[in-house]
Short mmCIF file of C-alpha atoms in Angstrom, two decimals:
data_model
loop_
_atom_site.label_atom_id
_atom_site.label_comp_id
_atom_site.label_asym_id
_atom_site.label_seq_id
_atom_site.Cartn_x
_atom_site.Cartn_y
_atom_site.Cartn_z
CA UNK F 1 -4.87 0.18 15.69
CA UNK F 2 -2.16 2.20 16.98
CA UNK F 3 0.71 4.04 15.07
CA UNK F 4 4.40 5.52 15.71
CA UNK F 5 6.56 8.16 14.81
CA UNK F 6 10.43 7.45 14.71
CA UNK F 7 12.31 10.61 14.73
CA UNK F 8 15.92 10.56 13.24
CA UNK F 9 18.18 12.90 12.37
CA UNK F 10 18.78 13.42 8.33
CA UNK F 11 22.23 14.47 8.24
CA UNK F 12 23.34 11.10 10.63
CA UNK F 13 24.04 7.44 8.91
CA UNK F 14 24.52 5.19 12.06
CA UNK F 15 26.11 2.21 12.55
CA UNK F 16 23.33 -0.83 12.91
CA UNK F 17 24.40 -0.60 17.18
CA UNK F 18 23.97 2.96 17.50
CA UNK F 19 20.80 3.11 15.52
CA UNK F 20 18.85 0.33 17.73
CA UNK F 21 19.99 2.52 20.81
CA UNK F 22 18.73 5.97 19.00
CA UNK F 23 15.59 4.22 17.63
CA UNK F 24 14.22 3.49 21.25
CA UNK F 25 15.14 6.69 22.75
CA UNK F 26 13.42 8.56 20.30
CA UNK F 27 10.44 6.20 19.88
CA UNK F 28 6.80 7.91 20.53
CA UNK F 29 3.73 6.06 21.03
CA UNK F 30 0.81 8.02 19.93
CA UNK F 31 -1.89 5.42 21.29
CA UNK F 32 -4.56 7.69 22.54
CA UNK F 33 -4.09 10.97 19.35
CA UNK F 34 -5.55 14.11 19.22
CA UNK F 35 -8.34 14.89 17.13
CA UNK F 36 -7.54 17.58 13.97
CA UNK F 37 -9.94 15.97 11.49
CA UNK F 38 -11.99 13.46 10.09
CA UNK F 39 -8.77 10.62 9.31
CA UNK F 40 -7.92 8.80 12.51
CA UNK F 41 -4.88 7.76 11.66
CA UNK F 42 -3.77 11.57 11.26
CA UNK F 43 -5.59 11.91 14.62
CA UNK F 44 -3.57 8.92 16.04
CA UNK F 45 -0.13 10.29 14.92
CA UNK F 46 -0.79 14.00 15.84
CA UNK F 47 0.83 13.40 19.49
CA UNK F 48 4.31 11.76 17.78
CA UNK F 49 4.61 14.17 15.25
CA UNK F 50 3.91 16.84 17.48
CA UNK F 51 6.69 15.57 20.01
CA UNK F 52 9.38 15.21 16.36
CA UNK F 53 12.36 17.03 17.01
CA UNK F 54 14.60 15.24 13.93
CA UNK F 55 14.95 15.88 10.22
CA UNK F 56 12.97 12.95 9.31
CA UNK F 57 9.72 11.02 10.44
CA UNK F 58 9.07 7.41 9.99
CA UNK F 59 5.13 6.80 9.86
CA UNK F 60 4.74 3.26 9.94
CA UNK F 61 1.36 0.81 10.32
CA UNK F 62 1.30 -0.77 13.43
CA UNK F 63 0.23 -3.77 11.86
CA UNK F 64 3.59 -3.44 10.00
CA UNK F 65 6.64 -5.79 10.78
CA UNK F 66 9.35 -3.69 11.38
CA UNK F 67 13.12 -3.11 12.82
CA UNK F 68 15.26 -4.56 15.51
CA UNK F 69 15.31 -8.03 17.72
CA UNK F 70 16.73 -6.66 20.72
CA UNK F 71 14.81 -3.99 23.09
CA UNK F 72 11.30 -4.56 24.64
CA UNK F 73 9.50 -2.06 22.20
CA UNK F 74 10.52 -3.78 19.20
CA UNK F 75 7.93 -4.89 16.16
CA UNK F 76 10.26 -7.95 15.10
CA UNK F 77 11.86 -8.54 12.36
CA UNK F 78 15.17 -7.60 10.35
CA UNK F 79 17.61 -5.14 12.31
CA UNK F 80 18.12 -2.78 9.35
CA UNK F 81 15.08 -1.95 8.17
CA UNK F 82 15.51 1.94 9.50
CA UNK F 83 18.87 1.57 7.96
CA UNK F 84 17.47 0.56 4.78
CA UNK F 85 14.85 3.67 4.25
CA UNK F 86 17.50 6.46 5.46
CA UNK F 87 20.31 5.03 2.91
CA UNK F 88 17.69 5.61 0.36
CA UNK F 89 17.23 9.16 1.91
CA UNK F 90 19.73 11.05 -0.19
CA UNK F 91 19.89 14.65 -0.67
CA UNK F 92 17.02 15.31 -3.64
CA UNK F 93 14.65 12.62 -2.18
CA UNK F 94 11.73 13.75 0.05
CA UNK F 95 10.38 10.34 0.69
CA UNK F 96 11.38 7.06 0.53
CA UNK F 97 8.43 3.88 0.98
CA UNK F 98 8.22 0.29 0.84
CA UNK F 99 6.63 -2.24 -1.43
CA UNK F 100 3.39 -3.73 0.50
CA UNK F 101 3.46 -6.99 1.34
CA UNK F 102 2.03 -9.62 4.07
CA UNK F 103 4.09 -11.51 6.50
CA UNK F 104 3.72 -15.46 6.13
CA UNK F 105 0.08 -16.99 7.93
CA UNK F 106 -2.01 -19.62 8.43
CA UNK F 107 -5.47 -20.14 6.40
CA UNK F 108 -6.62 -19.15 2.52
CA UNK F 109 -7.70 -15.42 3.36
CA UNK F 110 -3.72 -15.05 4.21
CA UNK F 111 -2.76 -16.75 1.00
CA UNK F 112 -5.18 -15.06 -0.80
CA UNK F 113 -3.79 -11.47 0.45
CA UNK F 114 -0.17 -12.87 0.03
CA UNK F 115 -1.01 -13.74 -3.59
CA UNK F 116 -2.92 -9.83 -4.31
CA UNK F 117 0.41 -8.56 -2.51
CA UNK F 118 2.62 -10.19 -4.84
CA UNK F 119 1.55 -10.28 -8.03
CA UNK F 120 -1.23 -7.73 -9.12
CA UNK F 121 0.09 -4.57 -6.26
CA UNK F 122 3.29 -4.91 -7.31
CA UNK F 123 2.90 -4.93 -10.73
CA UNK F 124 1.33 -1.72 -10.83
CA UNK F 125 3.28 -0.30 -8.12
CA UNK F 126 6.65 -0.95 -9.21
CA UNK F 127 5.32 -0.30 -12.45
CA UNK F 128 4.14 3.37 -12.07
CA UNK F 129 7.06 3.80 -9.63
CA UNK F 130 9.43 3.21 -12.60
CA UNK F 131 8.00 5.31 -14.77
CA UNK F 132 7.86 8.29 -12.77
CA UNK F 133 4.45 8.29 -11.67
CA UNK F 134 4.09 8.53 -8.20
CA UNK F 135 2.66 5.69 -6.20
CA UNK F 136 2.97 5.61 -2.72
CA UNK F 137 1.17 3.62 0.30
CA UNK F 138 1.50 5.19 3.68
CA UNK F 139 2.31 1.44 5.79
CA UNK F 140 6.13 2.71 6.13
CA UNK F 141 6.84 5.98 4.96
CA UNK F 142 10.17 8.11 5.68
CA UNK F 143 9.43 11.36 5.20
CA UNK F 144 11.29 15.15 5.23
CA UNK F 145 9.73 16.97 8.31
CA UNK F 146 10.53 20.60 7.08
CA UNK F 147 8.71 19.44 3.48
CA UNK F 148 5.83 18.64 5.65
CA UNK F 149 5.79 21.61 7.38
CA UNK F 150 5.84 23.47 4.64
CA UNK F 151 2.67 21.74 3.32
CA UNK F 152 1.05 22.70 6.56
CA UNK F 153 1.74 19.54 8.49
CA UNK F 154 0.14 16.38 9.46
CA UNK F 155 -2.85 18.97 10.44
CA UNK F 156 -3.22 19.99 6.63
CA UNK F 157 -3.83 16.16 5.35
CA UNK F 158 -6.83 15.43 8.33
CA UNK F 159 -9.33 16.42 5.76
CA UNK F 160 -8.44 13.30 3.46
CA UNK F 161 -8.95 9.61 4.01
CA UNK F 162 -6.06 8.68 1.31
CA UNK F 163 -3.77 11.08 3.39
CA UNK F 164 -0.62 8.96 2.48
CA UNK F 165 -1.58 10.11 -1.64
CA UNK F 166 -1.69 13.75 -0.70
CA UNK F 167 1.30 13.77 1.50
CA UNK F 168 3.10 11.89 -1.55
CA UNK F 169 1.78 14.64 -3.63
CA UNK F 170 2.86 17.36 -1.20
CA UNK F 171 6.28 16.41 -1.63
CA UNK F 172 6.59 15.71 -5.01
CA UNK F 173 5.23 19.52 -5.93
CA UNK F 174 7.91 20.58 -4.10
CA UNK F 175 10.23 19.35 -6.25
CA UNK F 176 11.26 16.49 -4.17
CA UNK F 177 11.91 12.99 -5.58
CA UNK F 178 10.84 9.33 -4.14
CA UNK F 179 12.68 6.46 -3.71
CA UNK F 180 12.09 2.94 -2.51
CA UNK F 181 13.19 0.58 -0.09
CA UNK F 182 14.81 -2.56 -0.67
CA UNK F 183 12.77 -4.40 1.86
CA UNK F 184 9.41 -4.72 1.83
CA UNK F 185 6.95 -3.44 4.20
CA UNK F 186 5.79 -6.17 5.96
CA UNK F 187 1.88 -6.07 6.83
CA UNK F 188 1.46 -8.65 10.08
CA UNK F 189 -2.27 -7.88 11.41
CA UNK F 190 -3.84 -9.68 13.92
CA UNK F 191 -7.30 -10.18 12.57
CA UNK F 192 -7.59 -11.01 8.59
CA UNK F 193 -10.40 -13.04 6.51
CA UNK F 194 -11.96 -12.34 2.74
CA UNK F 195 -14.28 -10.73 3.63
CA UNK F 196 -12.27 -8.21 4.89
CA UNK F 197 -9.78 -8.36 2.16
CA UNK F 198 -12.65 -7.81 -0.33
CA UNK F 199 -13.64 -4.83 2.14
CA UNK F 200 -10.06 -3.39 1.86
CA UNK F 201 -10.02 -3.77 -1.98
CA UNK F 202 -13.48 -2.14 -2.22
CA UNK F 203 -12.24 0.94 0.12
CA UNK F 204 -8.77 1.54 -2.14
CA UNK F 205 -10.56 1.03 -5.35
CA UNK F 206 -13.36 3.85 -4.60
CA UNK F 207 -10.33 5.92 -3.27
CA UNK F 208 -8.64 5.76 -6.74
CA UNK F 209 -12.05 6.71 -8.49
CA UNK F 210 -12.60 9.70 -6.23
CA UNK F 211 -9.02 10.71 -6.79
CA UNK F 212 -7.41 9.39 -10.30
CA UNK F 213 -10.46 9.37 -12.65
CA UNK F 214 -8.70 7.34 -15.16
CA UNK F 215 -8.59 4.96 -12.65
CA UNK F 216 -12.09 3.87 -14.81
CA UNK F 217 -10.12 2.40 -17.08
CA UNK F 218 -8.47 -0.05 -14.18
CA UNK F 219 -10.77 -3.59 -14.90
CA UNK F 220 -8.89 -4.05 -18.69
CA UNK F 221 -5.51 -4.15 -16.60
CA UNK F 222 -6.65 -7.43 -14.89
CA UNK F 223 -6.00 -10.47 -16.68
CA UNK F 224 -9.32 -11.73 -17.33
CA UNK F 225 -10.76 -8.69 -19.20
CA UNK F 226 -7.48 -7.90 -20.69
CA UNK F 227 -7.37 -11.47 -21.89
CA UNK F 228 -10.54 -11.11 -23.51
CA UNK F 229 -9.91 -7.81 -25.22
CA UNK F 230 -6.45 -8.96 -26.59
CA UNK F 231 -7.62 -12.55 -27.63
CA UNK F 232 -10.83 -10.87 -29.47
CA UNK F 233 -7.77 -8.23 -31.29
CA UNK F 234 -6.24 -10.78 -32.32
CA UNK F 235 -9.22 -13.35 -33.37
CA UNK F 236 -9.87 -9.87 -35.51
CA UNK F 237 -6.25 -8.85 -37.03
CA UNK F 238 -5.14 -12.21 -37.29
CA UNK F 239 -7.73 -14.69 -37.66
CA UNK F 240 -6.30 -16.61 -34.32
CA UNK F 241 -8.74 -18.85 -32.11
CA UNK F 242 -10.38 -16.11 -29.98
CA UNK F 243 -10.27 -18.69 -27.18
CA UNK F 244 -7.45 -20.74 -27.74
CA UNK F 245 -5.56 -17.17 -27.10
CA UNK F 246 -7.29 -16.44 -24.58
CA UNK F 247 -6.67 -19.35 -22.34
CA UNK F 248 -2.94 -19.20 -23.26
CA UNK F 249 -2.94 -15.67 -22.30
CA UNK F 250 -4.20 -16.14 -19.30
CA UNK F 251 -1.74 -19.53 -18.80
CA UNK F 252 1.57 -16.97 -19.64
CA UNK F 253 0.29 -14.53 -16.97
CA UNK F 254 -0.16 -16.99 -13.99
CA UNK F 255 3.07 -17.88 -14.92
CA UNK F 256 4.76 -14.48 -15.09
CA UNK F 257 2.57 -13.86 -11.47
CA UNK F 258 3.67 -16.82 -9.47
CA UNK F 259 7.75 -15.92 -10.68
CA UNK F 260 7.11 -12.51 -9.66
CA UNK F 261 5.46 -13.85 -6.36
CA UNK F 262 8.25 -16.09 -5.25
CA UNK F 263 10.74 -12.69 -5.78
CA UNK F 264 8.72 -10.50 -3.64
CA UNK F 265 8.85 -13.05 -1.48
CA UNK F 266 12.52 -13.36 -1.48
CA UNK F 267 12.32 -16.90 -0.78
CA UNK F 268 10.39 -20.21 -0.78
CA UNK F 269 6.43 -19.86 -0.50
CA UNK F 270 4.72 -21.38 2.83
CA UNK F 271 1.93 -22.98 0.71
CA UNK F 272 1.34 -25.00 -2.38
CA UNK F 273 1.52 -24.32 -5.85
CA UNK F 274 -2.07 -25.75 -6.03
CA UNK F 275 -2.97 -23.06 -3.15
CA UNK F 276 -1.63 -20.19 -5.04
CA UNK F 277 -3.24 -21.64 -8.22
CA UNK F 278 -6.78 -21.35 -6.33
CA UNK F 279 -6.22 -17.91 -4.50
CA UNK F 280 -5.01 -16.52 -7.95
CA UNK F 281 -8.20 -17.64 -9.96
CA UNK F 282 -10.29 -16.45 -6.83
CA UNK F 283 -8.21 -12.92 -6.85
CA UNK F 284 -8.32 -12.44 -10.64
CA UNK F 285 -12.62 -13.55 -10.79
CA UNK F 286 -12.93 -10.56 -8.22
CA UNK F 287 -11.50 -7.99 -9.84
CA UNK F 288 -14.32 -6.66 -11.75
CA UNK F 289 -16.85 -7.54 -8.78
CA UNK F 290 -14.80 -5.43 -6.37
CA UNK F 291 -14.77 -2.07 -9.16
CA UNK F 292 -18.56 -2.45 -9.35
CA UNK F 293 -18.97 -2.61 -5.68
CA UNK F 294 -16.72 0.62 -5.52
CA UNK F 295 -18.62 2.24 -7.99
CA UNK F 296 -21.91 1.49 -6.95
CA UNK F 297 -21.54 2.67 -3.20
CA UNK F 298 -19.49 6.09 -2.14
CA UNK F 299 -19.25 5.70 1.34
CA UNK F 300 -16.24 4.20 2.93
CA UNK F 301 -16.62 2.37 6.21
CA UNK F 302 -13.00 2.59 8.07
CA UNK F 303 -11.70 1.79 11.54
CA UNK F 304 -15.16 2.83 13.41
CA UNK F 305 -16.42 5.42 11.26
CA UNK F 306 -17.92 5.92 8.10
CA UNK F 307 -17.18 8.64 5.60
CA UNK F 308 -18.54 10.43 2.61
CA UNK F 309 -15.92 11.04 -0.47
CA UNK F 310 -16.08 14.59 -2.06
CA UNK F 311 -14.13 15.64 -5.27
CA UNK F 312 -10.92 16.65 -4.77
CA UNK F 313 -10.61 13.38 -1.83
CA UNK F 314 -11.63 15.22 0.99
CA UNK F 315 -14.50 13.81 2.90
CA UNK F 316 -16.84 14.15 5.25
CA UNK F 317 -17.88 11.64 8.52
CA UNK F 318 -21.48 10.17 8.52
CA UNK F 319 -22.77 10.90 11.98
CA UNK F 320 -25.44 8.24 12.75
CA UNK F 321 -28.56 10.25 14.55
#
C-alpha cells in the first residue's frame, strides 16, 4: 500500500478551482520510501515529506477515498474534502482528522466493517474527542509541519507502529489543539474479508494495551458485558429480572447503534436491516474474543513484517533466520 503527502500552504484558503489546480501540482507520490525505521508507512512517506515545502502536510491512507473528480491523479470522491480539513485548521489547532469510516461494498465482511465503523469506533471516538481526550487515527491527518519538526520529524515516530498516536501526542504537548473534519474519512481497500477485519481489531486492540493500560478495562464498554454487569446492578439494588434487563438493554443499544449508523452514514444504508442486525450480533459476540487474542499474543503481524511491542510503544522487527 502506497501513501501521499499533500503540501499546502497554512496561511492560504482557496477557492474549490484553485485548490484542485494547487492540489495536483503539489502532489508527491512516495511509492518506493526510504527506510528510517521499523514502521513502513513512516518509511513510505519519508520521500513526500522530505520533498514538503508548505505549512501543512496531509498524510492520508491510500486506501482512503479522498478529494477531487477532475485530474488523472485523483482518489474520487467529494471535491472539498482538502477544503474541509484546512477550514478546520485555525490558528490554535495543530491537527485536524477525520472520523473512520468504510466506503459502501459488496459481501458481509464489508457490512460487518461498515457496522464496527459506525457504531462501536465512533462512539468512543467522538466520545473521547468531546471530552478532551485525544483520539486520533492517522487514515487522513492534516498536520502543522513546523510542530513536526519540532518533534524531530517523521524520522522521530519510525520507532513506533501506532505512529499516528505519538504524532497526535507530539502536538498536543505542544500546546496545540485538534479538531475534526466534517466528512468522514473514507476507507475504500481493495482486498477485505473477516478474517482480516478480526486481524485488524486484534492488531489495534494490543496497540491500546501496550500504550493506554487502562485500556484493560475496554471489554465492560461493549454491550454484552456491560449488559450483564448493569442488569446484575440492578437485579441487586432493585430487585429487577436480571435477564429481562438484560435483553432490553441490549434491545435499547442496537437501537441507539443502528440511528447512530445511518448518521455516520449520512444517508440510506446499502443493505438490510436484517444484515445489520446479523453483522451487529456477530461484531458485539467478538468483542471479548478479539481482547483475549490481543492479550494472549504480543506480536503484531503488519504489511510484510512482524514486530515485537516494548513499553513505551516502540518496537522491534522479528527477523525470521
Amino acid at each position: 500500500m502506497s501513501y501521499v503527502e499533500v503540501g499546502v500552504d497554512s496561511g492560504w484558503r482557496p477557492d474549490l478551482s484553485e485548490f484542485t489546480a494547487f492540489l495536483f501540482l503539489s502532489f508527491i507520490r512516495a511509492d518506493r520510501g526510504k527506510k528510517v525505521g521499523i514502521n513502513p508507512k513512516i518509511n513510505n512517506l519519508m520521500p513526500g515529506y522530505e520533498a514538503a515545502k508548505y505549512g501543512l502536510v496531509w498524510i492520508c491512507d491510500s486506501g482512503i477515498r479522498a478529494a477531487c473528480d477532475s485530474a488523472p491523479l485523483c482518489l474520487t470522491v467529494k471535491p472539498d474534502t482538502l477544503t474541509d480539513l484546512t477550514n478546520q485548521m485555525t490558528e490554535k489547532v495543530g491537527l485536524v482528522h477525520g472520523l473512520p469510516y468504510v466506503a459502501d461494498r459488496q459481501g458481509f465482511a464489508a457490512t460487518l466493517e461498515q457496522v464496527y465503523f459506525g457504531t462501536s469506533h465512533p462512539r468512543s471516538y467522538i466520545s473521547a474527542n468531546v471530552t478532551g481526550i485525544k483520539c486520533v487515527t492517522g487514515m487522513s491527518c492534516l498536520m502543522r509541519k513546523d510542530v513536526l519538526d519540532q518533534a524531530g520529524g517523521l524520522v522521530a515516530f519510525a520507532q513506533y507502529i501506532a505512529e499516528d498516536y505519538f504524532m497526535a501526542k507530539a502536538i498536543a504537548d505542544r500546546g496545540w489543539k485538534f479538531s475534526m473534519a466534517t466528512q468522514v474519512a473514507l476507507q475504500n481497500s481493495g482486498s477485505y474479508s473477516i478474517g482480516q477485519f478480526q486481524s485488524r481489531m486484534i492488531r489495534w486492540t494490543k496497540l491500546r494495551i501496550n500504550m493506554v493500560p487502562a485500556t484493560v478495562l475496554e471489554p465492560v464498554s461493549e454491550c454484552f458485558l456491560a449488559s450483564l454487569i448493569i442488569g446484575w446492578a440492578a437485579h441487586h439494588v432493585f430487585r429487577w429480572d436480571m435477564m429481562v434487563f438484560f435483553m432490553c438493554h441490549c434491545l435499547a443499544w442496537f437501537i441507539a447503534d443502528y440511528i447512530q449508523l445511518t448518521g455516520v452514514q449520512g444517508g440510506a444504508l446499502s443493505f438490510s436491516k436484517l444484515d445489520f442486525a446479523v453483522a451487529w450480533f456477530i461484531r458485539e459476540s467478538m468483542s471479548v474474543q478479539i481482547f483475549l487474542s490481543a492479550l494472549w499474543d504480543p506480536t503484531i503481524s503488519w504489511r510484510t513484517g512482524r514486530y515485537r511491542l516494548r513499553c513505551g510503544g516502540t518496537a522491534e522487527e522479528i527477523l525470521d533466520v
